[in-house]
Short mmCIF file of N, CA and C in Angstrom, two decimals:
data_model
loop_
_atom_site.label_atom_id
_atom_site.label_comp_id
_atom_site.label_asym_id
_atom_site.label_seq_id
_atom_site.Cartn_x
_atom_site.Cartn_y
_atom_site.Cartn_z
N MET A 332 4.87 -7.64 12.86
CA MET A 332 5.64 -8.83 12.60
C MET A 332 4.73 -10.05 12.55
N PHE A 333 3.67 -10.03 13.36
CA PHE A 333 2.74 -11.16 13.37
C PHE A 333 2.04 -11.31 12.02
N VAL A 334 1.56 -10.20 11.47
CA VAL A 334 0.88 -10.26 10.17
C VAL A 334 1.85 -10.72 9.08
N ALA A 335 3.08 -10.25 9.13
CA ALA A 335 4.08 -10.68 8.15
C ALA A 335 4.38 -12.17 8.30
N ALA A 336 4.44 -12.65 9.54
CA ALA A 336 4.69 -14.08 9.76
C ALA A 336 3.54 -14.93 9.22
N VAL A 337 2.31 -14.47 9.43
CA VAL A 337 1.16 -15.20 8.89
C VAL A 337 1.22 -15.23 7.36
N ALA A 338 1.57 -14.11 6.74
CA ALA A 338 1.68 -14.06 5.28
C ALA A 338 2.79 -14.99 4.78
N MET A 339 3.89 -15.04 5.51
CA MET A 339 4.98 -15.94 5.12
C MET A 339 4.56 -17.39 5.22
N ILE A 340 3.87 -17.75 6.29
CA ILE A 340 3.41 -19.14 6.46
C ILE A 340 2.40 -19.50 5.38
N ASP A 341 1.51 -18.56 5.08
CA ASP A 341 0.46 -18.82 4.10
C ASP A 341 1.01 -18.98 2.68
N SER A 342 2.07 -18.26 2.35
CA SER A 342 2.56 -18.28 0.96
C SER A 342 3.85 -19.08 0.79
N ARG A 343 4.29 -19.77 1.82
CA ARG A 343 5.57 -20.47 1.73
C ARG A 343 5.57 -21.60 0.72
N ALA A 344 4.43 -22.25 0.51
CA ALA A 344 4.40 -23.37 -0.43
C ALA A 344 4.75 -22.93 -1.84
N GLY A 345 4.22 -21.81 -2.27
CA GLY A 345 4.51 -21.33 -3.61
C GLY A 345 5.84 -20.65 -3.74
N ALA A 346 6.44 -20.28 -2.60
CA ALA A 346 7.71 -19.57 -2.65
C ALA A 346 8.91 -20.47 -2.46
N LEU A 347 8.76 -21.48 -1.64
CA LEU A 347 9.93 -22.28 -1.26
C LEU A 347 9.87 -23.72 -1.72
N VAL A 348 8.69 -24.29 -1.81
CA VAL A 348 8.56 -25.72 -2.05
C VAL A 348 8.61 -26.07 -3.53
N ASP A 349 8.04 -25.23 -4.40
CA ASP A 349 7.93 -25.56 -5.81
C ASP A 349 9.29 -25.46 -6.51
N THR A 350 9.99 -26.56 -6.57
CA THR A 350 11.26 -26.61 -7.29
C THR A 350 11.13 -27.47 -8.54
N THR A 351 9.90 -27.80 -8.91
CA THR A 351 9.69 -28.67 -10.06
C THR A 351 9.86 -27.94 -11.38
N GLY A 352 9.73 -26.64 -11.33
CA GLY A 352 9.84 -25.88 -12.57
C GLY A 352 8.57 -25.87 -13.38
N THR A 353 7.45 -26.30 -12.79
CA THR A 353 6.19 -26.32 -13.52
C THR A 353 5.58 -24.92 -13.66
N GLN A 354 5.95 -24.01 -12.79
CA GLN A 354 5.46 -22.64 -12.86
C GLN A 354 6.36 -21.85 -13.82
N PRO A 355 5.80 -20.82 -14.49
CA PRO A 355 6.65 -19.99 -15.36
C PRO A 355 7.79 -19.37 -14.56
N GLY A 356 8.99 -19.51 -15.06
CA GLY A 356 10.15 -19.00 -14.36
C GLY A 356 10.65 -19.91 -13.26
N GLY A 357 9.97 -21.03 -13.03
CA GLY A 357 10.40 -21.99 -12.03
C GLY A 357 10.02 -21.63 -10.61
N ILE A 358 9.23 -20.57 -10.42
CA ILE A 358 8.83 -20.20 -9.07
C ILE A 358 7.31 -20.22 -8.98
N GLY A 359 6.82 -20.41 -7.77
CA GLY A 359 5.38 -20.48 -7.57
C GLY A 359 4.76 -19.11 -7.36
N ALA A 360 3.44 -19.13 -7.23
CA ALA A 360 2.69 -17.88 -7.08
C ALA A 360 2.96 -17.20 -5.75
N GLY A 361 3.47 -17.90 -4.77
CA GLY A 361 3.73 -17.30 -3.47
C GLY A 361 5.09 -16.66 -3.32
N PHE A 362 5.87 -16.61 -4.39
CA PHE A 362 7.23 -16.07 -4.31
C PHE A 362 7.24 -14.63 -3.83
N TYR A 363 6.50 -13.75 -4.52
CA TYR A 363 6.51 -12.33 -4.14
C TYR A 363 5.88 -12.09 -2.77
N PRO A 364 4.70 -12.65 -2.47
CA PRO A 364 4.13 -12.41 -1.13
C PRO A 364 5.03 -12.89 0.00
N PHE A 365 5.67 -14.03 -0.20
CA PHE A 365 6.54 -14.55 0.86
C PHE A 365 7.71 -13.62 1.12
N TRP A 366 8.42 -13.24 0.06
CA TRP A 366 9.62 -12.45 0.27
C TRP A 366 9.33 -11.01 0.66
N SER A 367 8.22 -10.45 0.21
CA SER A 367 7.86 -9.10 0.69
C SER A 367 7.48 -9.16 2.16
N ALA A 368 6.78 -10.21 2.59
CA ALA A 368 6.46 -10.38 4.01
C ALA A 368 7.74 -10.62 4.82
N PHE A 369 8.69 -11.31 4.24
CA PHE A 369 9.97 -11.54 4.92
C PHE A 369 10.70 -10.22 5.17
N VAL A 370 10.68 -9.33 4.19
CA VAL A 370 11.32 -8.02 4.35
C VAL A 370 10.62 -7.23 5.45
N VAL A 371 9.28 -7.24 5.46
CA VAL A 371 8.53 -6.53 6.50
C VAL A 371 8.85 -7.13 7.87
N PHE A 372 8.89 -8.45 7.97
CA PHE A 372 9.19 -9.11 9.24
C PHE A 372 10.59 -8.73 9.72
N THR A 373 11.56 -8.75 8.82
CA THR A 373 12.94 -8.42 9.18
C THR A 373 13.05 -6.97 9.65
N CYS A 374 12.41 -6.05 8.95
CA CYS A 374 12.44 -4.64 9.36
C CYS A 374 11.76 -4.46 10.71
N GLY A 375 10.66 -5.16 10.94
CA GLY A 375 9.99 -5.10 12.24
C GLY A 375 10.89 -5.64 13.35
N ALA A 376 11.63 -6.69 13.06
CA ALA A 376 12.55 -7.25 14.06
C ALA A 376 13.65 -6.27 14.41
N VAL A 377 14.16 -5.57 13.41
CA VAL A 377 15.21 -4.57 13.66
C VAL A 377 14.66 -3.43 14.51
N VAL A 378 13.47 -2.95 14.18
CA VAL A 378 12.85 -1.87 14.95
C VAL A 378 12.60 -2.32 16.39
N ALA A 379 12.07 -3.54 16.55
CA ALA A 379 11.80 -4.06 17.90
C ALA A 379 13.10 -4.20 18.69
N TYR A 380 14.16 -4.69 18.06
CA TYR A 380 15.44 -4.83 18.75
C TYR A 380 15.97 -3.48 19.22
N LYS A 381 15.91 -2.49 18.34
CA LYS A 381 16.40 -1.16 18.71
C LYS A 381 15.56 -0.55 19.82
N ALA A 382 14.26 -0.78 19.80
CA ALA A 382 13.39 -0.24 20.85
C ALA A 382 13.67 -0.90 22.19
N TRP A 383 13.85 -2.21 22.20
CA TRP A 383 14.07 -2.93 23.46
C TRP A 383 15.49 -2.75 23.99
N SER A 384 16.44 -2.51 23.12
CA SER A 384 17.82 -2.36 23.59
C SER A 384 18.14 -0.92 23.98
N GLY A 385 17.21 -0.02 23.79
CA GLY A 385 17.42 1.38 24.19
C GLY A 385 18.23 2.19 23.20
N GLN A 386 18.33 1.73 21.95
CA GLN A 386 19.10 2.45 20.95
C GLN A 386 18.32 3.57 20.27
N VAL A 387 17.04 3.69 20.58
CA VAL A 387 16.20 4.72 19.97
C VAL A 387 16.40 6.01 20.74
N THR A 388 16.69 7.08 20.02
CA THR A 388 16.88 8.38 20.66
C THR A 388 15.78 9.33 20.25
N GLY A 389 15.62 10.35 21.01
CA GLY A 389 14.61 11.36 20.69
C GLY A 389 13.39 11.21 21.57
N PRO A 390 12.44 12.13 21.39
CA PRO A 390 11.24 12.09 22.22
C PRO A 390 10.33 10.94 21.82
N PRO A 391 9.46 10.51 22.72
CA PRO A 391 8.49 9.46 22.39
C PRO A 391 7.58 9.90 21.25
N VAL A 392 7.10 8.93 20.49
CA VAL A 392 6.29 9.22 19.31
C VAL A 392 5.00 9.92 19.68
N PHE A 393 4.34 9.48 20.72
CA PHE A 393 3.04 10.04 21.09
C PHE A 393 3.16 11.09 22.19
N GLU A 394 4.26 11.77 22.24
CA GLU A 394 4.42 12.80 23.26
C GLU A 394 3.62 14.03 22.86
N GLY A 395 2.56 14.26 23.55
CA GLY A 395 1.75 15.43 23.28
C GLY A 395 0.69 15.18 22.22
N ARG A 396 -0.09 16.19 22.02
CA ARG A 396 -1.22 16.13 21.09
C ARG A 396 -0.77 16.04 19.63
N GLU A 397 0.35 16.64 19.29
CA GLU A 397 0.83 16.66 17.90
C GLU A 397 1.13 15.26 17.38
N GLY A 398 1.65 14.40 18.23
CA GLY A 398 1.96 13.04 17.81
C GLY A 398 0.71 12.24 17.47
N VAL A 399 -0.31 12.41 18.29
CA VAL A 399 -1.57 11.70 18.03
C VAL A 399 -2.22 12.23 16.76
N ILE A 400 -2.20 13.54 16.56
CA ILE A 400 -2.79 14.14 15.36
C ILE A 400 -2.04 13.68 14.11
N ALA A 401 -0.73 13.56 14.19
CA ALA A 401 0.06 13.09 13.04
C ALA A 401 -0.34 11.67 12.65
N VAL A 402 -0.57 10.82 13.64
CA VAL A 402 -0.99 9.44 13.34
C VAL A 402 -2.40 9.43 12.77
N LEU A 403 -3.28 10.24 13.32
CA LEU A 403 -4.66 10.30 12.81
C LEU A 403 -4.71 10.82 11.38
N LYS A 404 -3.78 11.70 11.00
CA LYS A 404 -3.71 12.18 9.62
C LYS A 404 -3.43 11.04 8.65
N LEU A 405 -2.79 10.01 9.12
CA LEU A 405 -2.51 8.85 8.27
C LEU A 405 -3.63 7.82 8.32
N ILE A 406 -4.17 7.58 9.51
CA ILE A 406 -5.13 6.50 9.69
C ILE A 406 -6.51 6.84 9.14
N LEU A 407 -7.02 8.02 9.42
CA LEU A 407 -8.38 8.36 9.01
C LEU A 407 -8.57 8.35 7.49
N PRO A 408 -7.68 8.97 6.70
CA PRO A 408 -7.86 8.85 5.24
C PRO A 408 -7.75 7.42 4.74
N MET A 409 -6.94 6.59 5.41
CA MET A 409 -6.81 5.20 5.01
C MET A 409 -8.12 4.44 5.24
N ILE A 410 -8.78 4.71 6.36
CA ILE A 410 -10.06 4.06 6.64
C ILE A 410 -11.11 4.49 5.62
N VAL A 411 -11.14 5.78 5.31
CA VAL A 411 -12.08 6.29 4.30
C VAL A 411 -11.79 5.64 2.95
N ALA A 412 -10.52 5.51 2.60
CA ALA A 412 -10.14 4.93 1.31
C ALA A 412 -10.58 3.47 1.20
N VAL A 413 -10.47 2.73 2.29
CA VAL A 413 -10.87 1.31 2.26
C VAL A 413 -12.34 1.18 1.92
N PHE A 414 -13.17 2.02 2.54
CA PHE A 414 -14.61 1.94 2.26
C PHE A 414 -14.96 2.56 0.90
N ALA A 415 -14.17 3.54 0.45
CA ALA A 415 -14.44 4.18 -0.84
C ALA A 415 -14.12 3.26 -2.02
N ILE A 416 -13.25 2.27 -1.81
CA ILE A 416 -12.90 1.34 -2.90
C ILE A 416 -14.15 0.61 -3.40
N LEU A 417 -15.08 0.35 -2.51
CA LEU A 417 -16.30 -0.36 -2.91
C LEU A 417 -17.10 0.43 -3.94
N TRP A 418 -17.05 1.74 -3.88
CA TRP A 418 -17.84 2.57 -4.78
C TRP A 418 -16.99 3.17 -5.91
N LEU A 419 -15.81 3.68 -5.55
CA LEU A 419 -14.96 4.36 -6.53
C LEU A 419 -13.95 3.45 -7.20
N GLY A 420 -13.74 2.27 -6.69
CA GLY A 420 -12.78 1.35 -7.28
C GLY A 420 -11.36 1.65 -6.83
N PHE A 421 -10.48 0.71 -7.09
CA PHE A 421 -9.09 0.81 -6.62
C PHE A 421 -8.33 1.94 -7.28
N TYR A 422 -8.49 2.12 -8.57
CA TYR A 422 -7.67 3.08 -9.31
C TYR A 422 -8.00 4.51 -8.94
N ILE A 423 -9.27 4.85 -8.87
CA ILE A 423 -9.66 6.22 -8.53
C ILE A 423 -9.29 6.51 -7.08
N VAL A 424 -9.54 5.57 -6.19
CA VAL A 424 -9.21 5.79 -4.78
C VAL A 424 -7.70 5.95 -4.60
N SER A 425 -6.90 5.14 -5.28
CA SER A 425 -5.45 5.26 -5.12
C SER A 425 -4.95 6.60 -5.65
N GLY A 426 -5.52 7.08 -6.73
CA GLY A 426 -5.13 8.40 -7.24
C GLY A 426 -5.50 9.51 -6.29
N LEU A 427 -6.72 9.48 -5.78
CA LEU A 427 -7.17 10.50 -4.83
C LEU A 427 -6.37 10.42 -3.54
N TYR A 428 -6.08 9.24 -3.09
CA TYR A 428 -5.31 9.04 -1.85
C TYR A 428 -3.90 9.62 -1.99
N MET A 429 -3.24 9.30 -3.11
CA MET A 429 -1.89 9.83 -3.32
C MET A 429 -1.91 11.34 -3.51
N GLY A 430 -2.91 11.83 -4.24
CA GLY A 430 -3.03 13.28 -4.42
C GLY A 430 -3.27 14.00 -3.11
N LEU A 431 -4.11 13.43 -2.27
CA LEU A 431 -4.38 14.03 -0.96
C LEU A 431 -3.11 14.15 -0.14
N PHE A 432 -2.35 13.09 -0.06
CA PHE A 432 -1.14 13.12 0.74
C PHE A 432 -0.06 14.00 0.11
N ALA A 433 0.01 14.04 -1.20
CA ALA A 433 0.99 14.90 -1.85
C ALA A 433 0.71 16.36 -1.54
N ARG A 434 -0.56 16.74 -1.55
CA ARG A 434 -0.91 18.14 -1.29
C ARG A 434 -0.94 18.45 0.20
N TRP A 435 -1.58 17.60 0.99
CA TRP A 435 -1.82 17.88 2.39
C TRP A 435 -0.55 17.74 3.23
N LEU A 436 0.13 16.63 3.12
CA LEU A 436 1.33 16.41 3.92
C LEU A 436 2.61 16.82 3.21
N GLY A 437 2.68 16.55 1.91
CA GLY A 437 3.88 16.89 1.17
C GLY A 437 3.93 18.33 0.70
N ARG A 438 2.78 18.98 0.66
CA ARG A 438 2.65 20.37 0.22
C ARG A 438 3.23 20.61 -1.18
N TYR A 439 2.98 19.64 -2.06
CA TYR A 439 3.41 19.77 -3.44
C TYR A 439 2.51 20.77 -4.16
N SER A 440 2.98 21.30 -5.27
CA SER A 440 2.17 22.23 -6.06
C SER A 440 1.02 21.46 -6.72
N TRP A 441 -0.02 22.21 -7.11
CA TRP A 441 -1.19 21.57 -7.70
C TRP A 441 -0.85 20.84 -9.00
N LEU A 442 0.14 21.32 -9.74
CA LEU A 442 0.54 20.66 -10.99
C LEU A 442 1.06 19.25 -10.70
N TRP A 443 1.92 19.11 -9.69
CA TRP A 443 2.45 17.81 -9.33
C TRP A 443 1.37 16.90 -8.75
N VAL A 444 0.46 17.50 -7.99
CA VAL A 444 -0.65 16.72 -7.43
C VAL A 444 -1.51 16.15 -8.55
N LEU A 445 -1.81 16.98 -9.54
CA LEU A 445 -2.61 16.52 -10.67
C LEU A 445 -1.89 15.43 -11.46
N ALA A 446 -0.59 15.62 -11.68
CA ALA A 446 0.19 14.61 -12.41
C ALA A 446 0.21 13.28 -11.64
N LEU A 447 0.37 13.35 -10.34
CA LEU A 447 0.38 12.15 -9.52
C LEU A 447 -0.99 11.49 -9.46
N THR A 448 -2.04 12.30 -9.31
CA THR A 448 -3.40 11.78 -9.20
C THR A 448 -3.85 11.08 -10.47
N VAL A 449 -3.38 11.52 -11.61
CA VAL A 449 -3.76 10.90 -12.88
C VAL A 449 -2.73 9.86 -13.32
N GLY A 450 -1.45 10.17 -13.15
CA GLY A 450 -0.39 9.31 -13.66
C GLY A 450 -0.23 7.98 -12.93
N MET A 451 -0.29 8.01 -11.61
CA MET A 451 -0.09 6.77 -10.86
C MET A 451 -1.20 5.75 -11.09
N PRO A 452 -2.48 6.14 -11.04
CA PRO A 452 -3.50 5.13 -11.35
C PRO A 452 -3.39 4.60 -12.78
N ALA A 453 -2.99 5.45 -13.71
CA ALA A 453 -2.81 4.99 -15.09
C ALA A 453 -1.67 3.97 -15.16
N ALA A 454 -0.58 4.23 -14.43
CA ALA A 454 0.54 3.29 -14.42
C ALA A 454 0.16 1.98 -13.72
N ILE A 455 -0.59 2.09 -12.63
CA ILE A 455 -1.04 0.89 -11.93
C ILE A 455 -1.99 0.09 -12.81
N TYR A 456 -2.88 0.79 -13.52
CA TYR A 456 -3.81 0.12 -14.44
C TYR A 456 -3.03 -0.63 -15.52
N ALA A 457 -2.05 0.04 -16.11
CA ALA A 457 -1.27 -0.59 -17.16
C ALA A 457 -0.52 -1.82 -16.63
N ALA A 458 0.03 -1.71 -15.44
CA ALA A 458 0.78 -2.82 -14.88
C ALA A 458 -0.11 -4.01 -14.54
N PHE A 459 -1.20 -3.75 -13.83
CA PHE A 459 -2.03 -4.86 -13.36
C PHE A 459 -3.00 -5.38 -14.41
N GLU A 460 -3.79 -4.49 -15.00
CA GLU A 460 -4.84 -4.94 -15.91
C GLU A 460 -4.28 -5.40 -17.26
N ILE A 461 -3.29 -4.68 -17.77
CA ILE A 461 -2.74 -5.02 -19.08
C ILE A 461 -1.55 -5.97 -18.96
N GLY A 462 -0.60 -5.62 -18.09
CA GLY A 462 0.60 -6.43 -17.97
C GLY A 462 0.38 -7.76 -17.28
N PHE A 463 -0.13 -7.72 -16.05
CA PHE A 463 -0.31 -8.95 -15.26
C PHE A 463 -1.66 -9.62 -15.50
N ARG A 464 -2.59 -8.91 -16.13
CA ARG A 464 -3.95 -9.39 -16.37
C ARG A 464 -4.65 -9.77 -15.06
N VAL A 465 -4.48 -8.89 -14.08
CA VAL A 465 -5.12 -9.05 -12.77
C VAL A 465 -6.18 -7.97 -12.64
N SER A 466 -7.39 -8.37 -12.42
CA SER A 466 -8.49 -7.42 -12.31
C SER A 466 -8.61 -6.93 -10.87
N LEU A 467 -8.55 -5.62 -10.70
CA LEU A 467 -8.73 -5.00 -9.39
C LEU A 467 -10.11 -4.35 -9.34
N PRO A 468 -10.62 -4.05 -8.15
CA PRO A 468 -11.97 -3.48 -8.04
C PRO A 468 -12.16 -2.22 -8.90
N LYS A 469 -13.25 -2.21 -9.66
CA LYS A 469 -13.55 -1.10 -10.57
C LYS A 469 -14.57 -0.16 -9.93
N SER A 470 -14.65 1.05 -10.46
CA SER A 470 -15.58 2.05 -9.95
C SER A 470 -16.95 1.89 -10.61
N PHE A 471 -17.90 2.66 -10.13
CA PHE A 471 -19.23 2.66 -10.73
C PHE A 471 -19.17 3.22 -12.14
N LEU A 472 -18.13 4.00 -12.45
CA LEU A 472 -17.98 4.55 -13.80
C LEU A 472 -17.60 3.48 -14.82
N TYR A 473 -17.02 2.39 -14.36
CA TYR A 473 -16.69 1.28 -15.23
C TYR A 473 -17.98 0.63 -15.75
N GLY A 474 -18.91 0.42 -14.84
CA GLY A 474 -20.19 -0.19 -15.22
C GLY A 474 -20.99 0.69 -16.16
N ALA A 475 -20.80 2.01 -16.05
CA ALA A 475 -21.52 2.95 -16.93
C ALA A 475 -20.80 3.12 -18.26
N GLY A 476 -19.61 2.54 -18.41
CA GLY A 476 -18.88 2.64 -19.66
C GLY A 476 -18.12 3.95 -19.83
N VAL A 477 -17.94 4.70 -18.75
CA VAL A 477 -17.25 5.99 -18.82
C VAL A 477 -15.74 5.83 -18.73
N LEU A 478 -15.27 4.97 -17.83
CA LEU A 478 -13.84 4.76 -17.63
C LEU A 478 -13.50 3.27 -17.79
N PRO A 479 -12.25 2.97 -18.18
CA PRO A 479 -11.87 1.56 -18.28
C PRO A 479 -11.58 0.94 -16.92
N PHE A 480 -11.70 1.74 -15.87
CA PHE A 480 -11.50 1.23 -14.51
C PHE A 480 -12.52 1.83 -13.60
#
């Protein structure tokens, strides 16, 4: 909730203050970051309320070794992905990351994993690079002229 609150404070000027209509569509650049942070903050508040009021049922999350291993299965690949973006770029890392989780945790067939690993980065590339014209970190293959990302 703290991180969401910081994001809301940081982007509030572009989301709430700009009523001049000078931005395309009449909204500022902070519109999406503010409201997505607001949703995260609200969901965190609901979870915190349920936890403090005793409405949560079931065993504790970290009860036993299995709970810790389940969390590590999420955190360790995420840490590797963050550092891999510097070398492999955002698009390749996001495809590999989604493919890993689809196969490892979701146990999807290799055909679906391949479709997800190739299709999602292509869709993200089309949305950001072509649609929004926002450049995201590229791989070393971009510099060699092998891939457009």
